[in-house]
Coordinates of C-alpha atoms and ligand atoms in Angstrom, one line a residue:
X1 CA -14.1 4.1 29.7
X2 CA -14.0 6.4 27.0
X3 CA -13.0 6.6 23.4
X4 CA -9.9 5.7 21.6
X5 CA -8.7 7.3 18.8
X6 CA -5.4 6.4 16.5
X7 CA -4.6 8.7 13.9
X8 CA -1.9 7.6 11.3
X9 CA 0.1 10.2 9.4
X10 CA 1.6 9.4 5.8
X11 CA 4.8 10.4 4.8
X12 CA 3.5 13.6 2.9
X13 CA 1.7 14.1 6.2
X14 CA 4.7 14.8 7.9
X15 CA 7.0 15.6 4.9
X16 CA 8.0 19.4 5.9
X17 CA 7.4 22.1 8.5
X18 CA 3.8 23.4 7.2
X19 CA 2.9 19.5 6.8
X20 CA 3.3 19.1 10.3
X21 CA 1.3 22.3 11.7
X22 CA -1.2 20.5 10.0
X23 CA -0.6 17.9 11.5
X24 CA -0.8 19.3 15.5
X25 CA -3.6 21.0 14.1
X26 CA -5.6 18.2 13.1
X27 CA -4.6 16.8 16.4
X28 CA -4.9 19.8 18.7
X29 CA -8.5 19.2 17.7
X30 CA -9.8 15.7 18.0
X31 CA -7.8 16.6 21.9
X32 CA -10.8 20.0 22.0
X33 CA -13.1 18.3 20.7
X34 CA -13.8 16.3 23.8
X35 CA -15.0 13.1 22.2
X36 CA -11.6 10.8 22.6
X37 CA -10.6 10.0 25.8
X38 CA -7.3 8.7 24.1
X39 CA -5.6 9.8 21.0
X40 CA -2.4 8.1 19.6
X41 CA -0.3 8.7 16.9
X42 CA 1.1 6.4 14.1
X43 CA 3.9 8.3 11.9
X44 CA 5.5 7.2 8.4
X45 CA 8.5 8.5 7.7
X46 CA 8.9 12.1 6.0
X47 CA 8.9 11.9 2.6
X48 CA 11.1 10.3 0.1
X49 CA 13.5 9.5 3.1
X50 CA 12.8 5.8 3.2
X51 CA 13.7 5.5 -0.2
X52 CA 17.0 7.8 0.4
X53 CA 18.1 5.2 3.1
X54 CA 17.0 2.5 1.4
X55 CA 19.2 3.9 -2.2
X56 CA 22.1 4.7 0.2
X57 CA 22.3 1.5 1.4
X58 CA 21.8 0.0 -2.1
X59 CA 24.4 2.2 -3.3
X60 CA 26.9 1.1 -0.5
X61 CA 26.6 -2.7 -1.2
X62 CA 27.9 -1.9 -5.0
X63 CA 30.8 0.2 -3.2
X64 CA 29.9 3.9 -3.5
X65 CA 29.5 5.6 -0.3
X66 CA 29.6 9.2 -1.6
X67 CA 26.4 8.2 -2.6
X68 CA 25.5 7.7 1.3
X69 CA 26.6 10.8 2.2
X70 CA 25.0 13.1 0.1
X71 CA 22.1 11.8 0.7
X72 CA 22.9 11.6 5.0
X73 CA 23.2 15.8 4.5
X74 CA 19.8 16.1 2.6
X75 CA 18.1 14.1 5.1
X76 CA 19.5 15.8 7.7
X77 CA 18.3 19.3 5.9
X78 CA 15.2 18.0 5.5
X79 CA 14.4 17.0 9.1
X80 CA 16.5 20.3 10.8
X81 CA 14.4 22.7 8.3
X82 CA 11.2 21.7 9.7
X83 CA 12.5 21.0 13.0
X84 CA 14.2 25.0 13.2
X85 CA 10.5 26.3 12.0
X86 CA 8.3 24.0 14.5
X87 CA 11.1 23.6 17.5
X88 CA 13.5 25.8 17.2
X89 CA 16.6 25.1 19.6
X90 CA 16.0 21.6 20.4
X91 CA 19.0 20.1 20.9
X92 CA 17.9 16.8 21.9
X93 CA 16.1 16.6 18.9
X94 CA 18.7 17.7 16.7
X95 CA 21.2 15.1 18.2
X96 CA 18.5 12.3 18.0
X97 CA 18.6 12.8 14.0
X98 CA 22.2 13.3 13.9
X99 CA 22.8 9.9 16.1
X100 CA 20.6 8.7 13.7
X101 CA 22.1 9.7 10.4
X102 CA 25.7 8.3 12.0
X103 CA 23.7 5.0 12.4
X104 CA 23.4 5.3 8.7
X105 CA 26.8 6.1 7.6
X106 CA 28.1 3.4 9.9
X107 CA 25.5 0.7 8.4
X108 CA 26.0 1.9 4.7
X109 CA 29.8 1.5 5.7
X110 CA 29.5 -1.9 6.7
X111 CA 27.6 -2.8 3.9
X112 CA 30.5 -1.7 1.4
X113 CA 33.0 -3.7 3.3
X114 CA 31.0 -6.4 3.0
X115 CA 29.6 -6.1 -0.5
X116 CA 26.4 -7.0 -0.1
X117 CA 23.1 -5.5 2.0
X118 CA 21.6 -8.8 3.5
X119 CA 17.6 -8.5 4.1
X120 CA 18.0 -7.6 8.0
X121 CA 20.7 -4.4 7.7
X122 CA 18.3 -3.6 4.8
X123 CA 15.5 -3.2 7.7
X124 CA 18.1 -1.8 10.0
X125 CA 18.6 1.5 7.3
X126 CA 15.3 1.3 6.4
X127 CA 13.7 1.9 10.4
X128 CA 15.5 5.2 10.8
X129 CA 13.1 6.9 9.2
X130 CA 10.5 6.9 11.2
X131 CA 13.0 6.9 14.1
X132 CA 13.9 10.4 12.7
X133 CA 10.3 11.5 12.1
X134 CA 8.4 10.4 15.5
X135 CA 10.7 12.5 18.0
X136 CA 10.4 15.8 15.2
X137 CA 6.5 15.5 15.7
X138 CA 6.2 14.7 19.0
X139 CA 8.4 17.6 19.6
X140 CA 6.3 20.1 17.4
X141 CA 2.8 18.8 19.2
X142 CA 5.0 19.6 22.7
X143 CA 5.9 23.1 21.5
X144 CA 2.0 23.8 20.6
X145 CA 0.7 22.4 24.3
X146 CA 0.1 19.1 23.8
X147 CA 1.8 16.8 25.6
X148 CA 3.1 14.5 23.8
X149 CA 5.9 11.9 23.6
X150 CA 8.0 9.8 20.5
X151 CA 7.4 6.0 21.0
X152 CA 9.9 3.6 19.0
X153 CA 7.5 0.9 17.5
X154 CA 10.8 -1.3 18.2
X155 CA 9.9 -1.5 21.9
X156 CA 6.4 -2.5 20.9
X157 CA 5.8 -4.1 18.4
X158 CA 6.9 -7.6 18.0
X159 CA 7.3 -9.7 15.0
X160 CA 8.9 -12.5 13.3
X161 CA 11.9 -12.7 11.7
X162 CA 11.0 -12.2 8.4
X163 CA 12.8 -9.3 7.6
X164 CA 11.2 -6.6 5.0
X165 CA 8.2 -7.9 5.6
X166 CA 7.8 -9.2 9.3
X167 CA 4.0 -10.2 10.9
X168 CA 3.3 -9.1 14.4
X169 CA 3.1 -11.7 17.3
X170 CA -0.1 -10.3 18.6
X171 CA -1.0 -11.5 21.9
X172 CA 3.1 -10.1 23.1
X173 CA 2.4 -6.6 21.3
X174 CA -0.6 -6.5 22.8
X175 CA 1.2 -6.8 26.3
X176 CA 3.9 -4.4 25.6
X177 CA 1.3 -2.0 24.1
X178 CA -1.1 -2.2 27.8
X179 CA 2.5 -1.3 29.5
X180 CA 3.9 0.9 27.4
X181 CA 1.3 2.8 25.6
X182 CA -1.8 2.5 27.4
X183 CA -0.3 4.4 30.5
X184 CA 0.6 7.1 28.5
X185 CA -2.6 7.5 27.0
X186 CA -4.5 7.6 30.7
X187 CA -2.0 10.4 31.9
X188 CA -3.4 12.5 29.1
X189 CA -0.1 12.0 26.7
X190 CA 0.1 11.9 22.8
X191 CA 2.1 8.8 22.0
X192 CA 3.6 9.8 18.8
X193 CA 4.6 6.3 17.5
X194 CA 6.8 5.0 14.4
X195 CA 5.1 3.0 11.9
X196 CA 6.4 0.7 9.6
X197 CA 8.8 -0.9 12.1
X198 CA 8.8 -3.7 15.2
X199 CA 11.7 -6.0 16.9
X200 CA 11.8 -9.5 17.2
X201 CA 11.6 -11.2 20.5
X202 CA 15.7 -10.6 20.8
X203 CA 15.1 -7.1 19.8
X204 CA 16.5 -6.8 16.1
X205 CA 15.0 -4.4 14.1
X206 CA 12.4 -5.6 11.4
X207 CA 10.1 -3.6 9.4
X208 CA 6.7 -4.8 8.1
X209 CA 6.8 -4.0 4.4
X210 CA 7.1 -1.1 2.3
X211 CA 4.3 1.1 3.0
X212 CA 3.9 -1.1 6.5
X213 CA 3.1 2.2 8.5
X214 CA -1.3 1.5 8.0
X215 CA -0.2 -1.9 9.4
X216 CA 1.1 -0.3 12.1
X217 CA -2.0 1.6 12.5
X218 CA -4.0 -1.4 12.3
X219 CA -2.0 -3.7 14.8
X220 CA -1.8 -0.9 17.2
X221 CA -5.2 0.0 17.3
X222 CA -6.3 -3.5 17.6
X223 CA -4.3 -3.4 20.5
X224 CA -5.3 -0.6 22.3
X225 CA -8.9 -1.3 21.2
X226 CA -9.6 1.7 19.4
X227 CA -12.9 3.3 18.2
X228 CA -11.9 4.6 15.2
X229 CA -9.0 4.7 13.1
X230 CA -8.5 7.8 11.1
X231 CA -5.8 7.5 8.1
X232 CA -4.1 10.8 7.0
X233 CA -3.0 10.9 3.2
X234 CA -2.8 13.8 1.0
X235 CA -6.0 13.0 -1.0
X236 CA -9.7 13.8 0.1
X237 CA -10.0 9.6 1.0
X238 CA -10.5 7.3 -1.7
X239 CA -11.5 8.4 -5.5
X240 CA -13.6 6.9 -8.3
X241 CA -10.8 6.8 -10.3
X242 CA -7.1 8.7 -10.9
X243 CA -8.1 12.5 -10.9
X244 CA -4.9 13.1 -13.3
X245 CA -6.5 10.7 -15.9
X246 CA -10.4 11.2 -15.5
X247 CA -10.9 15.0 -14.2
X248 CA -14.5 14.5 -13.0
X249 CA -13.6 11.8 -10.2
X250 CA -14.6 12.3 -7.1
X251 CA -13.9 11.0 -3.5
X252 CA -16.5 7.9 -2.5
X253 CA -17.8 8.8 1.1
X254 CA -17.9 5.2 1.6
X255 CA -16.1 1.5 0.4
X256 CA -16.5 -2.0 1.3
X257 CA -13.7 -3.6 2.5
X258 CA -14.1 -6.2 -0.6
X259 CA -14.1 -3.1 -2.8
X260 CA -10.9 -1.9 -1.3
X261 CA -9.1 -5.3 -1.8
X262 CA -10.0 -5.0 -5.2
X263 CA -8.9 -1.2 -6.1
X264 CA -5.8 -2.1 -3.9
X265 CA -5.1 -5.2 -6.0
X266 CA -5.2 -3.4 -9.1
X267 CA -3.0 -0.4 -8.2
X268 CA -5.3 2.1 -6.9
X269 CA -3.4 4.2 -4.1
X270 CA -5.5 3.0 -1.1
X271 CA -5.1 0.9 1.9
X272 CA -3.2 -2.3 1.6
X273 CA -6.3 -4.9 2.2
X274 CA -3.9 -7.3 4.7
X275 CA -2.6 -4.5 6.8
X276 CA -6.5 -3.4 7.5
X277 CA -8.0 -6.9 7.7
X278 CA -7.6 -7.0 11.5
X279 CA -9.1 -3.0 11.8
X280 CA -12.2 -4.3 10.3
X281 CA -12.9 -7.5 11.5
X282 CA -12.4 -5.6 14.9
X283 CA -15.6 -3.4 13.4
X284 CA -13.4 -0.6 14.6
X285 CA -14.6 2.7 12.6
X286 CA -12.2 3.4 9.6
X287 CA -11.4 6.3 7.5
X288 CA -8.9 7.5 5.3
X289 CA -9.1 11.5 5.6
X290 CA -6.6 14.6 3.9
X291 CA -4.5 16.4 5.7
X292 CA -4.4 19.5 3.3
X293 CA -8.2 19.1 3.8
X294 CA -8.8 18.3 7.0
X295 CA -12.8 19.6 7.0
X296 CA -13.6 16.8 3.9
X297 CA -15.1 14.0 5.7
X298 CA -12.8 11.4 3.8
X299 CA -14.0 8.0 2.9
X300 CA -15.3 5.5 5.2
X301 CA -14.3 1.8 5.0
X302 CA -16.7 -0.4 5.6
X303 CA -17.2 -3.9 6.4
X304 CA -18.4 -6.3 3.5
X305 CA -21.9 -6.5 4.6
X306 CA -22.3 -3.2 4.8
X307 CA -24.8 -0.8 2.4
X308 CA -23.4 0.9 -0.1
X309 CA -24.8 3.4 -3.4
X310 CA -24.7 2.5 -6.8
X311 CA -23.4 -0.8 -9.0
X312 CA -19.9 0.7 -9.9
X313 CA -18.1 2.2 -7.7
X314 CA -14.7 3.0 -9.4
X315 CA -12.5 2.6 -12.0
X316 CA -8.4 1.8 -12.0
X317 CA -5.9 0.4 -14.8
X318 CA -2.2 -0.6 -14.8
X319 CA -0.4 -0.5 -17.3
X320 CA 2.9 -2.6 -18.4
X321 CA 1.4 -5.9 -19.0
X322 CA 1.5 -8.3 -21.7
X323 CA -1.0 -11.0 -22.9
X324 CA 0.2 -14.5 -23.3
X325 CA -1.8 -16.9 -25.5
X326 CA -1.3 -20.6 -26.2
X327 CA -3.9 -22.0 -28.8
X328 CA -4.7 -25.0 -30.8
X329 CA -7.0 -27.1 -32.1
X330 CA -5.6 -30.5 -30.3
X331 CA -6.4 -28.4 -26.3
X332 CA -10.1 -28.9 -26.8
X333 CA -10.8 -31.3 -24.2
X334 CA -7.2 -32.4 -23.0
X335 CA -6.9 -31.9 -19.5
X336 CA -4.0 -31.1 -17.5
X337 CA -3.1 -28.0 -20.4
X338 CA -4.0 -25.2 -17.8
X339 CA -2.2 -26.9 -15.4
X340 CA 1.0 -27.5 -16.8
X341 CA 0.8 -23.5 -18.4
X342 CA 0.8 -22.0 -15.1
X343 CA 2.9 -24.6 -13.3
X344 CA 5.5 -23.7 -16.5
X345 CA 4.8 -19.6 -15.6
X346 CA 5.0 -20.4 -12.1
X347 CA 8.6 -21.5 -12.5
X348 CA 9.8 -18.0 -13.3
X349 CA 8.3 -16.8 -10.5
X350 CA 5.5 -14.6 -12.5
X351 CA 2.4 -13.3 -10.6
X352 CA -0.4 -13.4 -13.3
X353 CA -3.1 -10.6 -13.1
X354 CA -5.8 -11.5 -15.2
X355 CA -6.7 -15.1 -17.0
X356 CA -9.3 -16.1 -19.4
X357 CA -10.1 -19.0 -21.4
X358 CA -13.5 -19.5 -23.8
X359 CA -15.4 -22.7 -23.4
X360 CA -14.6 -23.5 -26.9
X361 CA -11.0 -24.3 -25.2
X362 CA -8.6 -22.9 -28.1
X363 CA -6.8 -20.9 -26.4
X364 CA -5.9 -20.0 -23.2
X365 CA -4.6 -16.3 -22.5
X366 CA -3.1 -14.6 -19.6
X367 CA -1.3 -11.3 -18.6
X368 CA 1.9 -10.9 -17.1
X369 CA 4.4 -7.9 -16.6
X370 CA 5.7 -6.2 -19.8
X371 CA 9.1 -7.5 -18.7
X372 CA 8.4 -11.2 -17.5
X373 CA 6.8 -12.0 -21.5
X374 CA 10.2 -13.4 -22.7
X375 CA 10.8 -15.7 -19.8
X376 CA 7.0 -16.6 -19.6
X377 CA 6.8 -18.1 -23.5
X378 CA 10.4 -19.9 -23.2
X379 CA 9.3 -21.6 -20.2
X380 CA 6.1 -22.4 -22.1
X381 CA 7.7 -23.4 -25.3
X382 CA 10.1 -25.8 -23.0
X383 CA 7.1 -27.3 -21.5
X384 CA 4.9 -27.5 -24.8
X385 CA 8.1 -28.6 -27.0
X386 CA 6.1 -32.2 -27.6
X387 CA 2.7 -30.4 -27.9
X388 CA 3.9 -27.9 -30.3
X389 CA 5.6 -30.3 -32.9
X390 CA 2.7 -32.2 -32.7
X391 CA 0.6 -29.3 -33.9
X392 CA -1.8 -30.0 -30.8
X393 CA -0.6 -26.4 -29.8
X394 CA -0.2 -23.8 -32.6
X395 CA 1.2 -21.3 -31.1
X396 CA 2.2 -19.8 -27.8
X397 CA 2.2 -15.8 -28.1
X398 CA 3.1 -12.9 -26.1
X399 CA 1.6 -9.4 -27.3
X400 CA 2.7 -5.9 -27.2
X401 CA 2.4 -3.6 -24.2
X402 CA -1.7 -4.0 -22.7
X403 CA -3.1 -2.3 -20.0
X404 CA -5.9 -4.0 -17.6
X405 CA -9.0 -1.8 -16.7
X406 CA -11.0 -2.9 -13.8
X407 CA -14.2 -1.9 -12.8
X408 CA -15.5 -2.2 -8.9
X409 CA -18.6 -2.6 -7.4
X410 CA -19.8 -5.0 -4.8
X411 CA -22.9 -3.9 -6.2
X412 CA -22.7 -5.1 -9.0
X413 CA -23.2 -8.7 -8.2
X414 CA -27.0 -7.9 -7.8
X415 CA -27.4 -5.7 -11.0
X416 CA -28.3 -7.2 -14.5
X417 CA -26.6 -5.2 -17.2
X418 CA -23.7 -3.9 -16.0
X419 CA -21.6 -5.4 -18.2
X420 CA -23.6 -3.9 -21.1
X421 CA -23.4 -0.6 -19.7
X422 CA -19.5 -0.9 -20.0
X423 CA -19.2 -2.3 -23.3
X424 CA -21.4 -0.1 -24.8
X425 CA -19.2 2.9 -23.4
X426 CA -16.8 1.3 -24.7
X427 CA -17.8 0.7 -27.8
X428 CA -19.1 4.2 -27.8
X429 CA -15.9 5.8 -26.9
X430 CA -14.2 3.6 -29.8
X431 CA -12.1 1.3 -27.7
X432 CA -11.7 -2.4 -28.4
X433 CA -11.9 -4.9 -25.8
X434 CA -9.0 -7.6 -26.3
X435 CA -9.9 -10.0 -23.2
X436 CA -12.1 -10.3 -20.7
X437 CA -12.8 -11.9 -17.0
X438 CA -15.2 -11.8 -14.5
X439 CA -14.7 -13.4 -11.1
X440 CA -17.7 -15.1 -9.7
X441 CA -17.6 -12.6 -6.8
X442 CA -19.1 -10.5 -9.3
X443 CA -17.1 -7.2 -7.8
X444 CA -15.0 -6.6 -10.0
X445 CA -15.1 -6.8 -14.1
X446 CA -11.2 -6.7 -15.6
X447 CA -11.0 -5.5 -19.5
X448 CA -7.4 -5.8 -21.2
X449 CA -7.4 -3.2 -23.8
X450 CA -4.1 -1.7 -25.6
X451 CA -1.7 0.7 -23.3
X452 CA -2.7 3.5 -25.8
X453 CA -6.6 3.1 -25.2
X454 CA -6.6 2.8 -21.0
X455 CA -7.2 6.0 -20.3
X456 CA -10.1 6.5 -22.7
X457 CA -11.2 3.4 -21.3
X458 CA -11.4 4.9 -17.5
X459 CA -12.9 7.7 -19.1
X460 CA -15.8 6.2 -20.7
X461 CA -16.5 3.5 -17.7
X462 CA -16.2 6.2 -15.4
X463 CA -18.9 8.2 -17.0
X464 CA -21.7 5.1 -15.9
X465 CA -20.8 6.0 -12.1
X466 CA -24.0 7.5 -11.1
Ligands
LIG1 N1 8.1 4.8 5.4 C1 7.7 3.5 5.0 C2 7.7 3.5 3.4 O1 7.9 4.5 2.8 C3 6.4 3.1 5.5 C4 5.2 4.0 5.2 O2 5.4 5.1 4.8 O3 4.1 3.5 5.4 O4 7.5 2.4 2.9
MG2 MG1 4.6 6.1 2.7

């Protein structure tokens, strides 16, 4: 049989000419290596163009299109500067992109005559991206000798309709992907495929969420039935914490799959826990490697009951939230108050990051985005009105700007003191603790300390990593 291999590339990855050597590099030798029988090819879109289309389109639905077009010619000098160094006189290339870029004019047109950008032609202008991208690298891996070949996801991948966010119908993909990319891997081909994007069963355009191209990795290598699944970013894998705010962090060699979900959660810049769910439960091999470093073995991700080193593993914050607190003396023992709070915050369609509430049952406090506090305590006052001229609730509160810290280690569940450890860093390192909560999973320990103090937090937490 022989092993398959499906490397994805990030938008970084393949953001300008020297990117992309890298890139048929790094793939020129997993091919010498002999190992893989098969290698495909996942691509994101180079970068910042998603988010040009995306702001063109934007643009065109409040009725300026110069805005569309300025951005159409840096695209377009984006993609033909690389594609003149790695390719030069392509035609077919070139007129790919430029078919492409009249794709978006004509869309953004539409959507200024219409006023509006509806979720689908959203997902049309967002796709051609990675339409633009997959034929420019394929091309570039042809030019160095391997033979390669751009696959539009479109053809493959099939998904709902739920544009902007679409989930793969798997046991279809998995058909198309046996007939349409399977027979390219057995002739010896490099299928250089677009992420991000699929069709429904008509064949409209969808994409599967912003970032969706390590979905695309993930469905596709389910479906070919990959060994390993090698993610290309421009970090060395995944860190102990944000090198820019804690300068000794290093890259973890390996990560439980729990531990991931958690970092992920909290606004670490790793894998999206749903997109790699399938990769995992499949046991297929994953890693998340650096293209500007290809020799650095990158991080492994591991399933949950796998064995990993040390109690915690690494430390993330996010800033921009607020604490919320309703307390009073007449909540002790009234049920039905928790409900109704977040039933009331649920109505303004707030996520809530972090909750906790002492036994003692004064108060309950909870953290939402910096910008959601004003709707969150009117909808609470609204809900409390009787409560509250009563004196049964004293107050409902919303703080100034708070960031959470979290701490992750599966290994922590099975280590007494490691919530000592980290408040007596903290303490140490003179930062005050405003609210705590500990899930019972035990892998993760969130601290809500002022914005001002987070990164002295990560500092002195990050310091117990052994
Ligand atoms: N190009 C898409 C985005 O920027 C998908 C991806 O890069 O994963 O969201
Ligand atoms: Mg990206």
């Amino acid at each position: 049989m022989g092993k398959t291999l499906v490397m994805k590339f990030g938008g970084t990855s393949v953001g300008n000419a020297a990117a992309i050597g890298q890139v048929v590099e790094i793939v020129q030798q997993a091919r010498d290596s002999g190992e893989w029988s098969r290698v495909a090819v996942v691509v994101s879109a180079m970068s910042k163009v998603t988010d040009k289309l995306l702001a063109g389109a934007q643009a065109a639905a409040s009725g300026e299109t110069v805005q569309a077009e300025r951005l159409a010619s840096e695209m377009w000098e984006q993609h033909i500067a690389a594609l003149r160094e790695l390719a030069p006189q392509t035609p077919e290339v070139e007129e790919t992109i430029a078919a492409y870029l009249d794709e978006f004019a004509a869309i953004c047109h539409a959507i200024s005559i219409l006023g509006e950008a509806s979720p689908r032609a959203l997902d049309a202008v967002a796709s051609l991206g990675e339409r633009m991208s997959a034929p420019l690298v394929a091309e570039a891996l042809t030019r160095a000798g391997i033979p390669a070949c751009a696959v539009d996801a479109a053809e493959v991948v099939v998904t709902d309709e739920v544009f902007q966010g679409a989930s793969p119908d798997m046991a279809i993909t998995q058909a198309r992907v046996e007939a349409r990319l399977l027979p390219l891997c057995e002739a010896g081909q490099v299928p250089v495929v677009t992420g991000f994007i699929g069709a429904t069963p008509g064949g409209v355009v969808t994409t599967l969420g912003r970032g969706g191209s390590d979905y695309s990795a993930a469905i596709l290598s389910v479906a070919l039935g990959a060994d390993e699944v090698w993610i290309w970013t421009d970090v060395d894998g995944v860190m102990t914490a944000d090198p820019r705010i804690v300068p000794d962090a290093r890259t973890l060699p390996d990560l439980m799959f729990r531990e991931m979900s958690e970092l992920a959660f909290y606004g670490a810049k790793v894998l999206h826990p749903k997109t790699i769910r399938p990769v995992i439960e499949r046991k297929i091999a994953l890693w998340v490697k650096n293209t500007f470093n290809p020799a650095h073995p990158g991080t492994r991700i591991l399933p949950d009951n796998g064995v990993t080193h040390g109690a915690i593993r690494a430390v993330t914050a996010f800033k921009g939230q607020q604490l919320i607190t309703v307390e009073g003396r007449g909540m002790l023992g009234v049920p039905g108050i928790a409900a109704r709070t977040f039933a009331a915050v649920a109505r303004t369609h707030t996520s809530i990051s972090m909750i906790s509430q002492a036994s003692s049952e004064q108060s309950i406090c909870f953290s939402v985005p910096l910008a959601s506090g004003g709707a969150v305590t009117h909808a609470l006052e609204d809900e409390f009105h009787r409560e509250l001229a009563r004196r049964d609730i004293d107050r409902i509160s919303a703080s100034e700007e708070f960031a959470i810290v979290t701490v992750v280690g599966a290994g922590m569940r099975h280590t007494p003191g490691i919530a000592g450890q980290i408040f007596g860093a903290l303490g140490a390192g003179g930062v005050n603790v405003i609210a705590i909560a500990q899930g019972s999973s035990e892998c993760n320990i969130s601290l809500m300390v002022a914005a001002g103090e987070a990164d002295a937090a990560m500092r002195a937490i990050h310091a117990l990593i052994e």
